[in-house]
PDB file of C-alpha atoms in Angstrom:
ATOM      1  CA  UNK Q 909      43.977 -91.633  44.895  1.00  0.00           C
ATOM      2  CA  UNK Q 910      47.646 -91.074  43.874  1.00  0.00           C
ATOM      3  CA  UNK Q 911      48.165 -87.913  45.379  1.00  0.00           C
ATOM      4  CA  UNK Q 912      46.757 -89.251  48.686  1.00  0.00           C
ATOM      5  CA  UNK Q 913      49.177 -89.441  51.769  1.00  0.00           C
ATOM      6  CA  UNK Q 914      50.923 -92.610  52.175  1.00  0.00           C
ATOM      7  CA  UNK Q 915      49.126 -93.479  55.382  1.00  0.00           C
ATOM      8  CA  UNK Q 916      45.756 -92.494  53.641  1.00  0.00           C
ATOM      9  CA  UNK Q 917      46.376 -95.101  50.814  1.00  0.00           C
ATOM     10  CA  UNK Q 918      47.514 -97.917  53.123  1.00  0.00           C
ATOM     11  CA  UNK Q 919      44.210 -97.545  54.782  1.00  0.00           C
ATOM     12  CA  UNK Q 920      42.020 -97.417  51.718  1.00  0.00           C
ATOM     13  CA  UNK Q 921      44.113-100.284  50.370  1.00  0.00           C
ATOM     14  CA  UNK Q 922      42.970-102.864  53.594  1.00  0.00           C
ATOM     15  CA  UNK Q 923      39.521-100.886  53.390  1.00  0.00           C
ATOM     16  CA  UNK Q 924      39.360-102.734  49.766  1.00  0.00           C
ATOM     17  CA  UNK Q 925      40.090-105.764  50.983  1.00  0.00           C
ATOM     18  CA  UNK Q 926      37.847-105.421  53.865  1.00  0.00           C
ATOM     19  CA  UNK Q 927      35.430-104.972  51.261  1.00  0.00           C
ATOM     20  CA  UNK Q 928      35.968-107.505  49.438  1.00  0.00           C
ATOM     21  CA  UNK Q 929      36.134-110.106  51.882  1.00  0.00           C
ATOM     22  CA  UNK Q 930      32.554-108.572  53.196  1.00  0.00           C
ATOM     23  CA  UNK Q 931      34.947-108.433  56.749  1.00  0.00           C
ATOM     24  CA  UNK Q 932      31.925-105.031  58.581  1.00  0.00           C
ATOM     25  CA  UNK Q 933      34.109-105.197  61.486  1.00  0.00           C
ATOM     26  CA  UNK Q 934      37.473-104.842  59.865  1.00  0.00           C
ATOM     27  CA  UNK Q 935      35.103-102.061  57.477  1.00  0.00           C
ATOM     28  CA  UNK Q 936      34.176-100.063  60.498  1.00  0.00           C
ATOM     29  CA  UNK Q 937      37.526-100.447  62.646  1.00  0.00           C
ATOM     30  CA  UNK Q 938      39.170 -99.244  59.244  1.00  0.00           C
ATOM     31  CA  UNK Q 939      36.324 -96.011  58.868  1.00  0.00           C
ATOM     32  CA  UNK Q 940      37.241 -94.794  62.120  1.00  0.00           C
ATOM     33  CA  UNK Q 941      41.248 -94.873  61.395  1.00  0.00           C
ATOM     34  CA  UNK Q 942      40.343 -93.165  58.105  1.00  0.00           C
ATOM     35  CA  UNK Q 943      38.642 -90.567  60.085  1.00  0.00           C
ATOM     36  CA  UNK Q 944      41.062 -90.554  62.547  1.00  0.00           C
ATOM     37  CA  UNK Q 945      43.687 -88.999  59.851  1.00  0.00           C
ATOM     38  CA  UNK Q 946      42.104 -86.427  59.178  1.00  0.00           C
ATOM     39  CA  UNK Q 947      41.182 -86.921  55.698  1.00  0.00           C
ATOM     40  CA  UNK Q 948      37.588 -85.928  53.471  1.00  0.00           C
ATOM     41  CA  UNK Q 949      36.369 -89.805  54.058  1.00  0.00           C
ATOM     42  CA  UNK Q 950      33.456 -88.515  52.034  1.00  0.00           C
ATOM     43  CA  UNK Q 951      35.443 -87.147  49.073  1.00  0.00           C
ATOM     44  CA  UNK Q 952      37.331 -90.619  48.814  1.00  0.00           C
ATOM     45  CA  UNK Q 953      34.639 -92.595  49.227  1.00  0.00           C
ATOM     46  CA  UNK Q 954      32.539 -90.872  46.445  1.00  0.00           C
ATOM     47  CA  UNK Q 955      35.832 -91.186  44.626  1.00  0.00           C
ATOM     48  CA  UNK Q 956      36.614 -94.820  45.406  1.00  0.00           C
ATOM     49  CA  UNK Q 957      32.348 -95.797  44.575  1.00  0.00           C
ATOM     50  CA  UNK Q 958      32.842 -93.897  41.155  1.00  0.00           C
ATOM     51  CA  UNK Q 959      35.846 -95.983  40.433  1.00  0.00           C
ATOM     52  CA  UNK Q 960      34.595 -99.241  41.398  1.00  0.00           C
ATOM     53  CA  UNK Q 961      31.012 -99.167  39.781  1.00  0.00           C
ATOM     54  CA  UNK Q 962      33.511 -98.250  36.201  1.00  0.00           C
ATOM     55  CA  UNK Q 963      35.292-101.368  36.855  1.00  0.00           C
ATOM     56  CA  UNK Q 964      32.526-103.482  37.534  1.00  0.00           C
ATOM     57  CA  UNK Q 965      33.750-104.081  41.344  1.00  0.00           C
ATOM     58  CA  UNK Q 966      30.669-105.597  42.927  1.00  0.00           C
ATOM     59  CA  UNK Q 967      31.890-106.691  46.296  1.00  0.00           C
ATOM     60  CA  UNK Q 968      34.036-103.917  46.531  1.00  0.00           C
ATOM     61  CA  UNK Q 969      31.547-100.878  45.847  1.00  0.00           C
ATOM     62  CA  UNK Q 970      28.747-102.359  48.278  1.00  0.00           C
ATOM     63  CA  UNK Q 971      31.771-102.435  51.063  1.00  0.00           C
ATOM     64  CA  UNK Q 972      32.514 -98.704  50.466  1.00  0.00           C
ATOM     65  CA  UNK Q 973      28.693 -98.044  50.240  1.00  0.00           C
ATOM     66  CA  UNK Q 974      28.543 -99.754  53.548  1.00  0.00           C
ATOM     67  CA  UNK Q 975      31.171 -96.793  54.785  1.00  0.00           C
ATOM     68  CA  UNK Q 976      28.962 -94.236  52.999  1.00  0.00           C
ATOM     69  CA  UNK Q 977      26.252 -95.907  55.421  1.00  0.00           C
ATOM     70  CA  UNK Q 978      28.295 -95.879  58.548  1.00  0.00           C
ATOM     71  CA  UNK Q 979      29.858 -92.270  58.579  1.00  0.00           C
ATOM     72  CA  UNK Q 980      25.962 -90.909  58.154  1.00  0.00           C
ATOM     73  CA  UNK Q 981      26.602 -89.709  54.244  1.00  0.00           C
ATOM     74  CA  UNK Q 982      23.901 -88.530  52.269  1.00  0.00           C
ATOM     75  CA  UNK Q 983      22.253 -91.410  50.291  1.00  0.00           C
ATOM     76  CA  UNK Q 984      21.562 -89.324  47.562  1.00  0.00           C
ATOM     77  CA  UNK Q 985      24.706 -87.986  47.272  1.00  0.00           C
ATOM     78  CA  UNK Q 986      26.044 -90.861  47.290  1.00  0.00           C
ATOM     79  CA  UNK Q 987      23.660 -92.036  44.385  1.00  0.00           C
ATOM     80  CA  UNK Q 988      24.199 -89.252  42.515  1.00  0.00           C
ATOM     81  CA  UNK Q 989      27.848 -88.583  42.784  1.00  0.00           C
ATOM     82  CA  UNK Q 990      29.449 -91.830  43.616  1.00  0.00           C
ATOM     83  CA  UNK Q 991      27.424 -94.779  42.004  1.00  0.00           C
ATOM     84  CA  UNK Q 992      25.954 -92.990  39.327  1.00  0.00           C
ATOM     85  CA  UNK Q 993      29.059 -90.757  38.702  1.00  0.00           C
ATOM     86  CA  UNK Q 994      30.233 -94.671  38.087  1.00  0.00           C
ATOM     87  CA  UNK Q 995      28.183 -95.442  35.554  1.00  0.00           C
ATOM     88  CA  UNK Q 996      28.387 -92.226  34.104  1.00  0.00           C
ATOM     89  CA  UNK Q 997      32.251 -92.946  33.668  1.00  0.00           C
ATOM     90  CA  UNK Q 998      32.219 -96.373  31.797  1.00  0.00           C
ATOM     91  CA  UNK Q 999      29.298 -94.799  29.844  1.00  0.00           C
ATOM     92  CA  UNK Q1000      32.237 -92.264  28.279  1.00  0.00           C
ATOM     93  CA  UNK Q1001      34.732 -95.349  27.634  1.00  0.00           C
ATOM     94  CA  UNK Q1002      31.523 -96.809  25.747  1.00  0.00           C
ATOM     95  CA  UNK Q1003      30.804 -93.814  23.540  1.00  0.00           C
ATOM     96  CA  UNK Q1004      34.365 -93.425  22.889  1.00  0.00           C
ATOM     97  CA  UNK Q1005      35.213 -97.322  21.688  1.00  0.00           C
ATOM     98  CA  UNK Q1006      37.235 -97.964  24.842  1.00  0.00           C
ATOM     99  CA  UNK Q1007      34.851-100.088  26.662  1.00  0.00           C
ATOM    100  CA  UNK Q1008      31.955-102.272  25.436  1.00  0.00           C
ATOM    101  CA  UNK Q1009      28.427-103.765  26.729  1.00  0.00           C
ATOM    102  CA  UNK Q1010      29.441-106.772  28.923  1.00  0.00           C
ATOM    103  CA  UNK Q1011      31.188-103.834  30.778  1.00  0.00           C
ATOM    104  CA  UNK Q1012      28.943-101.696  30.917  1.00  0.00           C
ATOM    105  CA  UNK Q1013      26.388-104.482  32.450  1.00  0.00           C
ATOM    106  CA  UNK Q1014      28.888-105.603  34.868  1.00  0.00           C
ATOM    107  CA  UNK Q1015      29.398-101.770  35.916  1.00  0.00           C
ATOM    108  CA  UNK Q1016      25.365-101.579  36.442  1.00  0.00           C
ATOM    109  CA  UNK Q1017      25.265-104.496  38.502  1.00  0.00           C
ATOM    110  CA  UNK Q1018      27.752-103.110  40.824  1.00  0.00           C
ATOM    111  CA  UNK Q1019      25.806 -99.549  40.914  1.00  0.00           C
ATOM    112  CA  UNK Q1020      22.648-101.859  41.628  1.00  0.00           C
ATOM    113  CA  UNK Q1021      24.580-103.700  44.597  1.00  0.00           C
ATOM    114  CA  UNK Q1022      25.311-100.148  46.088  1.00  0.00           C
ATOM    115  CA  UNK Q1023      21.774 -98.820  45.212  1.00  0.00           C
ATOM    116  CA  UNK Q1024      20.167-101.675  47.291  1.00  0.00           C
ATOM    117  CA  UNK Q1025      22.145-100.851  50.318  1.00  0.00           C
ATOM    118  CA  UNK Q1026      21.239 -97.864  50.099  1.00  0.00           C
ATOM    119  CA  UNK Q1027      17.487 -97.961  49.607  1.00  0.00           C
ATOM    120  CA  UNK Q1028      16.471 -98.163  53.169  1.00  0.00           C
ATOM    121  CA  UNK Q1029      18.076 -94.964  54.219  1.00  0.00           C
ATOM    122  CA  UNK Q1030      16.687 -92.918  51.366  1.00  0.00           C
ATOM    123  CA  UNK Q1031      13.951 -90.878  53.767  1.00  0.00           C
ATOM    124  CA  UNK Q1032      10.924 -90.490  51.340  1.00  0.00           C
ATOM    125  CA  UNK Q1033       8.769 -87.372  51.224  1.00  0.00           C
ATOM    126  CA  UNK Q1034       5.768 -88.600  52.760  1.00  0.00           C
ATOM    127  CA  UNK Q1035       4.216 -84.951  52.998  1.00  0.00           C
ATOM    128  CA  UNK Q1036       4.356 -84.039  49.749  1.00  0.00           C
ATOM    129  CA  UNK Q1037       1.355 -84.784  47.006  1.00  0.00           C
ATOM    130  CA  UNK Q1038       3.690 -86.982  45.449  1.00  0.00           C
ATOM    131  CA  UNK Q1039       2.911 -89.573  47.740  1.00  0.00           C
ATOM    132  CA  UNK Q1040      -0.814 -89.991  45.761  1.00  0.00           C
ATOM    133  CA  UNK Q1041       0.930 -89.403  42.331  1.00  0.00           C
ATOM    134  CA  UNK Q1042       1.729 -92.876  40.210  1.00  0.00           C
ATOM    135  CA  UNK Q1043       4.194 -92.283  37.133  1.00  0.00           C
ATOM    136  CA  UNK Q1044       4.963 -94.722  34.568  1.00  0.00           C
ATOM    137  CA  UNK Q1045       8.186 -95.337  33.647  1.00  0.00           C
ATOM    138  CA  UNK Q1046       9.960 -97.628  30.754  1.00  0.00           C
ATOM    139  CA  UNK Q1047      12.825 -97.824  28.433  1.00  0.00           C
ATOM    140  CA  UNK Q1048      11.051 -97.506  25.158  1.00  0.00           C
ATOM    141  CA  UNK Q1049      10.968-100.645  22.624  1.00  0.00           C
ATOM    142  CA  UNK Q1050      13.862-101.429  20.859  1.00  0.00           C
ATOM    143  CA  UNK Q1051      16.099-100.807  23.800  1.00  0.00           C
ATOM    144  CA  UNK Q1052      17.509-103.174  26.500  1.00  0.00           C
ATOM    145  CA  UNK Q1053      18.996-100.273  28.548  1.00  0.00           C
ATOM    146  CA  UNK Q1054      17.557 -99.502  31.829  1.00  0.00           C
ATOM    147  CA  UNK Q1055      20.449 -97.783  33.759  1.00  0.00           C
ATOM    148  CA  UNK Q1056      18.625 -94.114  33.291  1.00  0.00           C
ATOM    149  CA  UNK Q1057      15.267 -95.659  33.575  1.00  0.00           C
ATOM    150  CA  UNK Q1058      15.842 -97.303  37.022  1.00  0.00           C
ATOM    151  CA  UNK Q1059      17.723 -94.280  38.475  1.00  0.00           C
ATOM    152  CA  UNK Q1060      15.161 -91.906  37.466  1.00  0.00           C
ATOM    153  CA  UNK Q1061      12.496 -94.285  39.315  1.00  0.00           C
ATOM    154  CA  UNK Q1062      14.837 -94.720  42.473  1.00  0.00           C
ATOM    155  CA  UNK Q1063      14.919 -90.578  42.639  1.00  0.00           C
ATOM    156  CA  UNK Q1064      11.322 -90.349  41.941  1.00  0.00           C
ATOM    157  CA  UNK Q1065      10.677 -93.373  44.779  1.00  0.00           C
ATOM    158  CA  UNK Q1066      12.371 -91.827  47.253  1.00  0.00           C
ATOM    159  CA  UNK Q1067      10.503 -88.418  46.694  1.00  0.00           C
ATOM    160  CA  UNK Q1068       7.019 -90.812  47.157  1.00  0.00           C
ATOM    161  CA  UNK Q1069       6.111 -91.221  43.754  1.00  0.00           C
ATOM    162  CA  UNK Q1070       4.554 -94.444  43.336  1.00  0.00           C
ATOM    163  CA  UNK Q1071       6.333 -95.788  40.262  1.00  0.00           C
ATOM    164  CA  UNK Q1072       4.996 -98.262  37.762  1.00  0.00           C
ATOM    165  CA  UNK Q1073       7.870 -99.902  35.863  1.00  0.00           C
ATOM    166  CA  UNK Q1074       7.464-101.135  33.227  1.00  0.00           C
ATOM    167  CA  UNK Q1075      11.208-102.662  32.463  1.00  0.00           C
ATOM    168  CA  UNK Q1076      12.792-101.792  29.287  1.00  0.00           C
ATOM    169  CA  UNK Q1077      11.555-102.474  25.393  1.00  0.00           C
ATOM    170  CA  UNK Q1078       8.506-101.628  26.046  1.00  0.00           C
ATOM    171  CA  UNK Q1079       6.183-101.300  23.534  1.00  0.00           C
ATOM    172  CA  UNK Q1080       4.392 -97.519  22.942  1.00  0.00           C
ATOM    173  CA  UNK Q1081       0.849 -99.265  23.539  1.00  0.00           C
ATOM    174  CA  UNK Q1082       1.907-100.570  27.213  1.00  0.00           C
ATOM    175  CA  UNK Q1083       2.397 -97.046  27.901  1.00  0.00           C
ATOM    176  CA  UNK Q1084      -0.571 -96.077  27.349  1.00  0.00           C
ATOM    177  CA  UNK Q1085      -2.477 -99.181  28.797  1.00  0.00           C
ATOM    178  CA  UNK Q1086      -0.533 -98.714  31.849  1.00  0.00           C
ATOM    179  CA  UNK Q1087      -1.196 -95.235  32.369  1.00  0.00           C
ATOM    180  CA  UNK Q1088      -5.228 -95.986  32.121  1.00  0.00           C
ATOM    181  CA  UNK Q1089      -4.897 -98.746  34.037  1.00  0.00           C
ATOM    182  CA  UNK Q1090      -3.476 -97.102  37.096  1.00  0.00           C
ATOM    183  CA  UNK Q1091      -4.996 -93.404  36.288  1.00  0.00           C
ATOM    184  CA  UNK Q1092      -1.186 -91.998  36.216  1.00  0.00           C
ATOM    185  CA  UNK Q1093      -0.256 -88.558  36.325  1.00  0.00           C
ATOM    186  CA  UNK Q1094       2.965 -88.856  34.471  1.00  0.00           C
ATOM    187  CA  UNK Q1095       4.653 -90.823  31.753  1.00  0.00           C
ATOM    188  CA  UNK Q1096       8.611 -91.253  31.806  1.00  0.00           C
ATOM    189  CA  UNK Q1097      10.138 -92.689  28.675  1.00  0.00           C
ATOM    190  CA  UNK Q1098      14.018 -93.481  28.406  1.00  0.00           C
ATOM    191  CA  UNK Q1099      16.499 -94.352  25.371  1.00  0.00           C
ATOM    192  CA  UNK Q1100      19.892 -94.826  25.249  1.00  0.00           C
ATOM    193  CA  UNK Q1101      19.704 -95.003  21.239  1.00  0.00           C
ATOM    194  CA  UNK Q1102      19.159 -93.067  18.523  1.00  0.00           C
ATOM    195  CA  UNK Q1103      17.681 -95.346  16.337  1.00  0.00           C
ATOM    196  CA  UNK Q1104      15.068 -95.915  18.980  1.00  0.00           C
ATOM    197  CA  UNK Q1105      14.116 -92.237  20.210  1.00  0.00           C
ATOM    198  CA  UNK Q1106      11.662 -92.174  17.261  1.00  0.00           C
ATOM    199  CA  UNK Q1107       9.022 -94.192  19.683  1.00  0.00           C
ATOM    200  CA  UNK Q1108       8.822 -91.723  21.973  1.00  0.00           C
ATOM    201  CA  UNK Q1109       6.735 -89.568  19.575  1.00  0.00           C
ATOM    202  CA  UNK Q1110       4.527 -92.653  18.887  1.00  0.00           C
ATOM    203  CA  UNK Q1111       3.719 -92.585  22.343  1.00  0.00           C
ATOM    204  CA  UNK Q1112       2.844 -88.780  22.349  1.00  0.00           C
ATOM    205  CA  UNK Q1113       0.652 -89.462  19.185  1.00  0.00           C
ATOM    206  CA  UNK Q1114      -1.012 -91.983  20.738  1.00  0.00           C
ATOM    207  CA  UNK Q1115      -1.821 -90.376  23.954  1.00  0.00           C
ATOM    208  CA  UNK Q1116      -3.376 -87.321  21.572  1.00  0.00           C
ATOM    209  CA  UNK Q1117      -4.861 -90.228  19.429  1.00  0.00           C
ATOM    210  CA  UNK Q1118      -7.085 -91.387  22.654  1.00  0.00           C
ATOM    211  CA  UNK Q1119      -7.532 -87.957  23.955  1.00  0.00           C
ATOM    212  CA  UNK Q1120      -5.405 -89.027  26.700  1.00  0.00           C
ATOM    213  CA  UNK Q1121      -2.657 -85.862  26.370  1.00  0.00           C
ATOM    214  CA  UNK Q1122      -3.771 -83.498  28.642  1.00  0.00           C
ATOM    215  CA  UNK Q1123      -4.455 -85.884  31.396  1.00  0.00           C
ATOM    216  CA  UNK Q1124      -0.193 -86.541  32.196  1.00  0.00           C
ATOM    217  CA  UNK Q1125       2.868 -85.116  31.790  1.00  0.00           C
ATOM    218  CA  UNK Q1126       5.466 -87.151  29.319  1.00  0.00           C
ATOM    219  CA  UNK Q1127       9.225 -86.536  30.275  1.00  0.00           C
ATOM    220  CA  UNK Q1128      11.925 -88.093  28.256  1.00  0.00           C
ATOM    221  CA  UNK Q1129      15.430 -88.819  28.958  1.00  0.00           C
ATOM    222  CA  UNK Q1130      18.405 -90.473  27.468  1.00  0.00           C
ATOM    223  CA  UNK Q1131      21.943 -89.987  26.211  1.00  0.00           C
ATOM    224  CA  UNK Q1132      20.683 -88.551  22.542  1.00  0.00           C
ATOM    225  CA  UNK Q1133      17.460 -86.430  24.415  1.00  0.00           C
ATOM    226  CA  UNK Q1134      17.787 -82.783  23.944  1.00  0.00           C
ATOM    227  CA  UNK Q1135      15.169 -80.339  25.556  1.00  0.00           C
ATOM    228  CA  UNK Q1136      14.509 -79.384  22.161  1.00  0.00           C
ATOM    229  CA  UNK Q1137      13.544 -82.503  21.142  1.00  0.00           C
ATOM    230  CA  UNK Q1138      11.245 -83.066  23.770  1.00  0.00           C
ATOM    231  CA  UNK Q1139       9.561 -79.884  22.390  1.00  0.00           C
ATOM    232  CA  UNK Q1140       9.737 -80.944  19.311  1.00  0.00           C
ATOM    233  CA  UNK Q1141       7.955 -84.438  19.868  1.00  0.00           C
ATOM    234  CA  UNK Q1142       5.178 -82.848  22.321  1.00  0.00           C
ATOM    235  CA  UNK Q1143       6.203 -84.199  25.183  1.00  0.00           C
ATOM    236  CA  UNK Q1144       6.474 -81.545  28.478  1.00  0.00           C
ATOM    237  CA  UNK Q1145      10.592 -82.282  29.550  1.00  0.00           C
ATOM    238  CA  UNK Q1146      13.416 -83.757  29.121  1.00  0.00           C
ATOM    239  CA  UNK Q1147      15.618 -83.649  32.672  1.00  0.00           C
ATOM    240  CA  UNK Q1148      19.268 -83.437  32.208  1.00  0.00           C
ATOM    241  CA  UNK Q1149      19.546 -85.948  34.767  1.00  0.00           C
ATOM    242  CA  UNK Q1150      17.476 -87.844  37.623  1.00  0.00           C
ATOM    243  CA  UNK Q1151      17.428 -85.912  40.538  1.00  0.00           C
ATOM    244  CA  UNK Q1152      16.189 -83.144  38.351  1.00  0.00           C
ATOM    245  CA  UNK Q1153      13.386 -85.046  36.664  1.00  0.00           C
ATOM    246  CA  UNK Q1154      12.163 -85.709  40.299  1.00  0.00           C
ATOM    247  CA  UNK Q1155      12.292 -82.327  41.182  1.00  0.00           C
ATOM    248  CA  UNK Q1156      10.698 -81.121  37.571  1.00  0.00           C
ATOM    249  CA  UNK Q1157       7.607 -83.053  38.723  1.00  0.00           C
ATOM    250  CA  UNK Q1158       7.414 -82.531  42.160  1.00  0.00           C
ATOM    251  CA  UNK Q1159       7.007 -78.298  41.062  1.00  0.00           C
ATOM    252  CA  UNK Q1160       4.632 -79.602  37.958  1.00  0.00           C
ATOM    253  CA  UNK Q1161       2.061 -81.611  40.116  1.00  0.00           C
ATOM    254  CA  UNK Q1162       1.424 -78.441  41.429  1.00  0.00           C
ATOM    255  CA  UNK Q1163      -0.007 -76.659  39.112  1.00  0.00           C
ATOM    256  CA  UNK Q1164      -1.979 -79.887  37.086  1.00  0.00           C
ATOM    257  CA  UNK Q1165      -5.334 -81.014  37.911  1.00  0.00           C
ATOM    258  CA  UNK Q1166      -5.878 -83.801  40.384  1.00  0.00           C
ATOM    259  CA  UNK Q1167      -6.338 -87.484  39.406  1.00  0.00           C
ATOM    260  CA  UNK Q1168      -9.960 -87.273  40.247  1.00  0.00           C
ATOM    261  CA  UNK Q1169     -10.531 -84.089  37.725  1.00  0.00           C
ATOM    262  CA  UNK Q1170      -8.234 -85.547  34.958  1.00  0.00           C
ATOM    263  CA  UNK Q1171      -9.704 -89.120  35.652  1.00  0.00           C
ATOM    264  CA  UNK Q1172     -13.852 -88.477  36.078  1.00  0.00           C
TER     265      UNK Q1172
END
């Protein structure tokens, strides 16, 4: 932000304390001027959302996601590459020793705050099949982590997926019990940890254990995930990120038997 005209900063600077002081008028008098100058008011506020979900800014990020609202942005752009770019950022400082877990909870609360202002304008696809598919989703037991987990299942949400979360540590048996229970078509397992990827496999053996594998796809995700692992544990993917997991399965419902064949 730096590099920004003087004018340009002066405005972001009373647009932060707009923000903060939850002041929508002063927010959207203060949009306009910003778009008044001239300037990408959608590359700073990406910019601005990235930087305030890293540093935990609660107040702050649902203001700018309010001007993300107001100028008619893309919701899941701004998802993608504003809050999540956020989390994505203090999830570097963590792997590198530079920041720890109370930040990194206070940065997910702030991506939350953003992602529920958001929620109403993400337009689901009510045309597709996905509306009448019902995945299951979880951060596998062992870990507390549900930052992937709950973006995946806001992407997959807003494509009309009908999304049974689980929450996070969940055991490989609820899995399985949920995925009966509600006839799913697809299983979505997330770890932040090494040391607890090794129950996504359980799951896999257990769904081959019950004859239960052919009936859903199993996608895995997660910091330490590699698409070769995912191979290598029988399950069908592992997306490199969320948008793409929601877009793996809306092409793979396709071409997999209905929930009335798989279920009979």
């Amino acid at each position: 932000m730096d590099e920004l005209p003087e004018k340009i900063q002066e405005l972001i600077a009373e647009m932060d304390k707009a923000a903060e002081d939850e002041d929508e008028d002063a927010i959207k008098e203060l949009t306009q001027k910003l778009q008044d100058t001239g300037a990408d008011v959608e590359a700073i506020t990406l910019k601005k959302l990235s930087l305030l979900v890293m540093d935990g800014e609660e107040e702050m990020t649902q203001g700018w996601t309010g001007v993300a609202i107001q100028i008619g942005m893309d919701p899941f752009k701004v998802l993608i590459e504003g809050l999540a770019a956020g989390m994505s950022l203090i999830g570097k400082k963590y792997e590198q020793g530079e920041a720890f877990v109370p930040q990194l909870l206070i940065a997910s609360a702030a991506m939350y705050s953003g992602m529920d202002l958001l929620a109403p304008y993400m337009k689901k696809d009510e045309s597709s099949r996905s509306k009448a598919v019902t995945v299951v989703i979880g951060t596998v037991e062992g870990d507390v982590h549900d930052i992937g987990k709950s973006l995946v299942k806001t992407l997959l949400s807003a494509n009309g997926f009908n999304c049974v979360d689980l929450g996070n540590d969940v055991p490989a048996s609820r899995f399985i019990e949920a995925a009966k229970k509600n006839q799913a078509t697809a299983i979505s397992m997330s770890t932040l940890m090494t040391t607890t990827m090794a129950e996504m496999p359980k799951v896999v053996k257990m769904l081959e254990n019950e004859g239960l594998r052919d009936k859903l796809l199993v996608m895995v995700g997660g910091a330490p995930i590699t698409a070769g692992y995912a191979v290598q544990i029988g399950a069908d993917v592992s997306p490199h990120d969320a948008a793409s997991a929601a877009n793996w399965l809306k092409g793979a419902i396709f071409d997999f038997p209905s929930e009335s064949v798989r279920w009979d």
